[in-house]
Short mmCIF file of C-alpha atoms in Angstrom, two decimals:
data_model
loop_
_atom_site.label_atom_id
_atom_site.label_comp_id
_atom_site.label_asym_id
_atom_site.label_seq_id
_atom_site.Cartn_x
_atom_site.Cartn_y
_atom_site.Cartn_z
CA MET A 45 -6.25 -118.60 72.03
CA ILE A 46 -7.38 -115.05 72.78
CA LYS A 47 -6.16 -112.05 70.82
CA TYR A 48 -7.52 -108.63 71.65
CA SER A 49 -6.79 -104.95 72.08
CA LEU A 50 -5.25 -104.55 75.49
CA ILE A 51 -6.66 -102.18 78.08
CA PHE A 52 -3.81 -101.62 80.52
CA ARG A 53 -4.65 -102.17 84.16
CA SER A 54 -2.05 -101.96 86.84
CA PHE A 55 -1.59 -103.39 90.29
CA ARG A 56 1.20 -103.60 92.80
CA PRO A 57 1.39 -106.54 95.20
CA ASN A 58 1.44 -105.56 98.83
CA PHE A 59 4.52 -107.01 100.51
CA PRO A 60 4.49 -105.09 103.82
CA ASP A 61 7.47 -104.51 106.10
CA LEU A 62 5.66 -106.45 108.84
CA MET A 63 4.72 -110.02 107.98
CA PRO A 64 1.00 -110.74 107.70
CA MET A 65 -1.01 -113.22 109.72
CA PHE A 66 -1.08 -116.42 107.72
CA GLU A 67 -4.22 -118.01 106.35
CA ILE A 68 -4.63 -121.40 108.07
CA LEU A 69 -5.79 -124.05 105.61
CA TYR A 70 -5.70 -126.98 108.06
CA HIS A 71 -4.66 -127.44 111.70
CA ASP A 72 -4.83 -130.43 114.02
CA ASP A 73 -2.51 -132.15 116.52
CA ALA A 74 -0.24 -133.53 113.79
CA LEU A 75 0.29 -130.73 111.27
CA VAL A 76 -0.62 -127.23 110.19
CA ALA A 77 -1.00 -126.00 106.61
CA ILE A 78 -1.01 -122.37 105.53
CA THR A 79 -1.12 -120.28 102.38
CA LYS A 80 2.44 -119.00 101.99
CA PRO A 81 2.56 -115.44 100.62
CA ALA A 82 5.04 -114.70 97.85
CA GLY A 83 8.20 -112.89 98.92
CA TYR A 84 9.06 -114.62 102.21
CA PHE A 85 11.58 -117.29 103.21
CA VAL A 86 10.23 -120.43 104.91
CA HIS A 87 13.30 -120.53 107.18
CA ARG A 88 16.58 -118.68 107.46
CA SER A 89 18.65 -118.83 104.31
CA MET A 90 22.24 -118.20 103.27
CA LEU A 91 20.77 -116.32 100.30
CA ASP A 92 19.83 -113.50 102.68
CA PRO A 93 21.17 -114.27 106.17
CA ARG A 94 20.13 -110.89 107.64
CA ASN A 95 16.49 -111.28 106.64
CA LYS A 96 14.35 -111.61 109.76
CA GLN A 97 10.98 -112.03 108.04
CA ILE A 98 10.88 -115.80 108.34
CA ILE A 99 7.65 -117.78 108.09
CA LEU A 100 8.78 -120.47 110.55
CA GLN A 101 9.24 -118.01 113.42
CA LYS A 102 6.17 -115.93 112.58
CA LEU A 103 3.85 -118.94 112.39
CA ARG A 104 5.21 -120.31 115.68
CA GLN A 105 4.15 -117.04 117.29
CA GLN A 106 0.78 -117.08 115.53
CA ILE A 107 -0.34 -120.56 116.63
CA GLY A 108 1.74 -120.86 119.83
CA GLN A 109 3.25 -124.24 118.92
CA TYR A 110 6.67 -125.56 117.98
CA LEU A 111 6.93 -126.30 114.26
CA TYR A 112 8.98 -128.75 112.21
CA PRO A 113 9.49 -127.80 108.54
CA VAL A 114 8.88 -130.82 106.31
CA HIS A 115 8.85 -129.18 102.90
CA ARG A 116 9.37 -125.71 101.51
CA LEU A 117 8.53 -123.33 98.70
CA ASP A 118 10.91 -120.88 97.04
CA ARG A 119 10.84 -117.36 98.43
CA PRO A 120 8.95 -115.89 95.41
CA THR A 121 6.43 -118.78 95.22
CA SER A 122 3.05 -118.70 96.98
CA GLY A 123 0.69 -121.50 97.97
CA VAL A 124 0.20 -124.56 100.16
CA LEU A 125 2.91 -124.99 102.81
CA ILE A 126 2.82 -127.53 105.65
CA PHE A 127 4.63 -127.97 108.96
CA ALA A 128 4.61 -130.98 111.28
CA LEU A 129 3.78 -130.47 114.96
CA ASN A 130 5.56 -133.47 116.49
CA GLU A 131 8.47 -135.77 115.74
CA ASP A 132 6.31 -138.75 114.72
CA SER A 133 4.56 -136.59 112.13
CA VAL A 134 7.92 -135.34 110.87
CA ARG A 135 9.08 -138.90 110.19
CA HIS A 136 5.81 -139.92 108.52
CA ILE A 137 5.57 -136.85 106.26
CA ALA A 138 9.30 -136.77 105.46
CA HIS A 139 9.10 -140.41 104.36
CA GLN A 140 6.34 -139.49 101.91
CA PHE A 141 8.30 -136.60 100.41
CA THR A 142 11.49 -138.69 100.24
CA HIS A 143 9.63 -141.27 98.16
CA ASN A 144 7.81 -138.62 96.07
CA THR A 145 4.34 -139.93 96.99
CA PRO A 146 2.48 -136.64 97.70
CA THR A 147 0.64 -135.11 94.74
CA LYS A 148 1.66 -131.48 94.17
CA ILE A 149 -0.18 -129.28 91.66
CA TYR A 150 1.10 -125.83 90.72
CA HIS A 151 -0.13 -123.15 88.34
CA ALA A 152 2.02 -120.66 86.47
CA VAL A 153 1.92 -118.01 83.75
CA VAL A 154 4.61 -118.67 81.16
CA ARG A 155 5.93 -117.17 77.95
CA GLY A 156 4.61 -118.67 74.71
CA PHE A 157 1.72 -120.92 73.76
CA VAL A 158 1.48 -124.25 75.61
CA GLY A 159 -1.03 -126.78 74.27
CA SER A 160 -3.52 -128.81 76.30
CA GLU A 161 -1.78 -132.15 75.78
CA ILE A 162 0.17 -133.41 78.80
CA LYS A 163 3.92 -132.96 78.37
CA LYS A 164 6.66 -134.82 80.21
CA MET A 165 9.76 -132.84 81.17
CA ASP A 166 12.58 -135.01 82.49
CA ALA A 167 15.81 -133.13 81.91
CA PRO A 168 18.33 -133.91 84.70
CA LEU A 169 18.98 -130.83 86.82
CA LYS A 170 22.27 -129.71 88.29
CA HIS A 171 22.19 -129.65 92.08
CA GLU A 172 21.93 -126.03 93.24
CA LEU A 173 23.61 -125.05 96.50
CA GLU A 174 21.89 -122.64 98.87
CA ASP A 175 25.24 -121.19 99.96
CA PRO A 176 26.61 -119.36 96.89
CA ASP A 177 30.16 -119.57 98.27
CA ALA A 178 30.12 -123.33 98.88
CA GLU A 179 32.09 -125.63 96.60
CA GLU A 180 30.88 -129.14 95.79
CA PRO A 181 31.33 -131.48 92.82
CA ILE A 182 28.85 -130.92 89.99
CA VAL A 183 25.99 -133.40 90.40
CA TYR A 184 23.03 -133.83 88.04
CA GLN A 185 19.83 -135.22 89.58
CA GLU A 186 17.02 -137.08 87.89
CA SER A 187 13.99 -134.78 87.69
CA LEU A 188 10.45 -135.24 86.41
CA THR A 189 7.63 -132.76 85.80
CA TYR A 190 4.30 -133.05 83.96
CA CYS A 191 2.77 -129.97 82.34
CA ARG A 192 -0.31 -128.97 80.34
CA GLY A 193 -1.65 -125.67 79.06
CA LEU A 194 -5.00 -124.40 80.35
CA ALA A 195 -5.43 -121.11 78.45
CA GLN A 196 -3.54 -118.81 76.09
CA CYS A 197 -3.48 -115.11 75.27
CA GLU A 198 -1.70 -112.83 72.81
CA LEU A 199 -1.09 -109.25 73.93
CA PRO A 200 -0.12 -106.21 71.82
CA LEU A 201 3.13 -105.82 73.74
CA PRO A 202 6.22 -105.69 71.52
CA VAL A 203 9.23 -107.53 72.90
CA GLY A 204 12.43 -107.82 70.86
CA ARG A 205 11.61 -108.38 67.18
CA TYR A 206 8.03 -109.44 67.85
CA GLU A 207 5.07 -107.03 67.77
CA THR A 208 2.97 -109.10 70.15
CA SER A 209 3.61 -111.29 73.18
CA ARG A 210 2.13 -114.73 73.80
CA TYR A 211 1.50 -116.25 77.22
CA SER A 212 -0.16 -119.33 78.71
CA LEU A 213 -1.64 -120.37 82.03
CA VAL A 214 -0.24 -123.83 82.73
CA GLU A 215 -0.76 -126.59 85.26
CA LEU A 216 2.26 -128.43 86.62
CA GLN A 217 2.82 -131.61 88.60
CA PRO A 218 6.37 -132.17 89.81
CA ILE A 219 7.10 -135.79 90.68
CA THR A 220 10.57 -135.11 92.07
CA GLY A 221 11.39 -132.11 94.25
CA ARG A 222 14.61 -130.52 93.00
CA THR A 223 15.59 -126.94 93.75
CA HIS A 224 13.81 -124.56 91.32
CA GLN A 225 12.67 -127.65 89.39
CA LEU A 226 9.57 -126.12 87.79
CA ARG A 227 11.32 -122.88 86.97
CA ARG A 228 14.27 -124.65 85.33
CA HIS A 229 12.23 -127.26 83.45
CA LEU A 230 9.97 -124.59 81.97
CA ASN A 231 12.95 -122.47 81.01
CA TYR A 232 14.57 -125.47 79.28
CA ALA A 233 11.28 -125.99 77.41
CA ALA A 234 11.41 -122.36 76.16
CA HIS A 235 8.44 -121.38 78.34
CA PRO A 236 9.99 -119.44 81.26
CA ILE A 237 7.71 -118.33 84.07
CA VAL A 238 6.70 -114.67 84.09
CA GLY A 239 8.52 -112.79 86.83
CA ASP A 240 11.38 -115.28 87.21
CA SER A 241 14.46 -113.14 87.63
CA LYS A 242 16.89 -116.09 87.77
CA HIS A 243 15.60 -118.63 85.24
CA GLY A 244 13.23 -116.46 83.19
CA ASP A 245 13.16 -114.08 80.23
CA LEU A 246 14.19 -110.68 81.54
CA ARG A 247 12.75 -108.82 78.53
CA HIS A 248 9.29 -110.29 79.06
CA ASN A 249 9.57 -109.76 82.82
CA LYS A 250 10.31 -106.08 82.21
CA SER A 251 7.42 -105.75 79.75
CA ILE A 252 4.90 -107.25 82.16
CA GLN A 253 6.28 -105.19 85.04
CA THR A 254 6.09 -101.99 82.97
CA HIS A 255 2.52 -102.47 81.78
CA PHE A 256 1.01 -104.27 84.77
CA HIS A 257 3.41 -103.44 87.62
CA ASN A 258 3.79 -107.14 88.37
CA GLU A 259 6.56 -107.68 90.90
CA ARG A 260 6.17 -111.37 91.68
CA LEU A 261 6.97 -114.77 90.24
CA MET A 262 3.77 -116.09 88.65
CA LEU A 263 4.01 -119.52 90.27
CA HIS A 264 1.50 -120.78 92.85
CA ALA A 265 1.29 -124.10 94.72
CA SER A 266 -2.45 -124.75 94.46
CA TYR A 267 -2.90 -128.30 95.77
CA LEU A 268 -1.05 -130.77 97.98
CA THR A 269 -2.38 -134.27 98.64
CA LEU A 270 -0.70 -136.63 101.12
CA ASN A 271 -1.53 -139.25 103.72
CA HIS A 272 -2.32 -137.88 107.16
CA PRO A 273 0.57 -138.86 109.50
CA GLU A 274 -1.76 -140.22 112.22
CA THR A 275 -4.83 -141.57 110.42
CA ASN A 276 -3.14 -142.43 107.09
CA GLN A 277 -6.26 -141.03 105.40
CA LEU A 278 -5.77 -139.04 102.20
CA LEU A 279 -5.64 -135.31 102.98
CA THR A 280 -6.07 -132.75 100.19
CA LEU A 281 -5.03 -129.15 100.88
CA HIS A 282 -5.99 -126.31 98.57
CA SER A 283 -4.75 -122.72 98.39
CA PRO A 284 -6.76 -120.46 96.04
CA PHE A 285 -4.93 -118.01 93.79
CA PRO A 286 -3.93 -114.93 95.83
CA GLU A 287 -5.35 -111.54 94.90
CA GLU A 288 -2.31 -110.23 93.01
CA PHE A 289 -2.12 -113.49 91.03
CA ARG A 290 -5.80 -113.28 90.04
CA THR A 291 -5.47 -109.60 89.20
CA LEU A 292 -2.72 -110.21 86.65
CA LEU A 293 -4.60 -113.18 85.16
CA THR A 294 -7.65 -110.97 84.69
CA ALA A 295 -5.58 -108.16 83.20
CA MET A 296 -4.07 -110.61 80.70
CA ASN A 297 -7.53 -112.05 79.91
CA LEU A 298 -6.59 -115.45 81.31
CA PRO A 299 -9.02 -117.37 83.54
CA SER A 300 -8.63 -116.35 87.19
CA ASP A 301 -10.78 -119.07 88.77
CA ASN A 302 -8.92 -121.94 90.41
CA PRO A 303 -8.96 -125.08 88.22
CA PRO A 304 -10.23 -128.27 89.92
CA LEU A 305 -7.79 -130.84 91.17
CA ILE A 306 -7.07 -133.24 88.30
CA PRO A 307 -3.63 -134.86 88.60
CA LEU A 308 -1.61 -135.00 85.38
CA HIS A 309 0.04 -138.25 86.40
CA SER A 310 -1.09 -141.12 88.63
CA ARG A 311 1.32 -143.42 90.39
#
């Protein structure tokens, strides 16, 4: 745990009006993987039907190929994102995600101190509908996440009745893939993710935004490991922390180097 006198440093993430060219992490005849920037939808969404800044369409233009979405990240999340390039690859990759066989590793900054021991979070999660006006029976889905703390800090930022604020950099491995699973499991564990406007702590979000001008969810998909759809060889994809993520980590005196890939749970 680090406790120190804070020197305020500010930054503002650059989310331009025009979508950026995407960083290609991997590209062959079967699939393409990119680093998804925070703040963009993977495909059109009922949450914002008029939004035209869609990764699917932009990446099609960038690489000149038809794309098949096979998994997705929330709009405010950054990190590894893959698309299939043919129907056979779609079936192969979709089968893996359906059976929860890919290894997904995320990193996040959360409220409170989280220890280094591996924690299991398995609270069932209510199915969330993308269309806010849709009506369906309430369904709770089995959900499983593993979590461990990597580093802690205590900042002289008063929030509520406390004179200081405590935060942790954590590593997460979701086994299932429910909507907002990591964000909801961490909130249920009393460690909401910094910058989460829906499932987070709005007082801490405001404090971090005021002192550091952070405008993003501090959740990044760092690693994705799956079997290649054509060769069946294990393929590991890695997206380093983006600049605005590293900048806030440095400002909070948390380590900004990407941790190595060490799964929290083996199947």
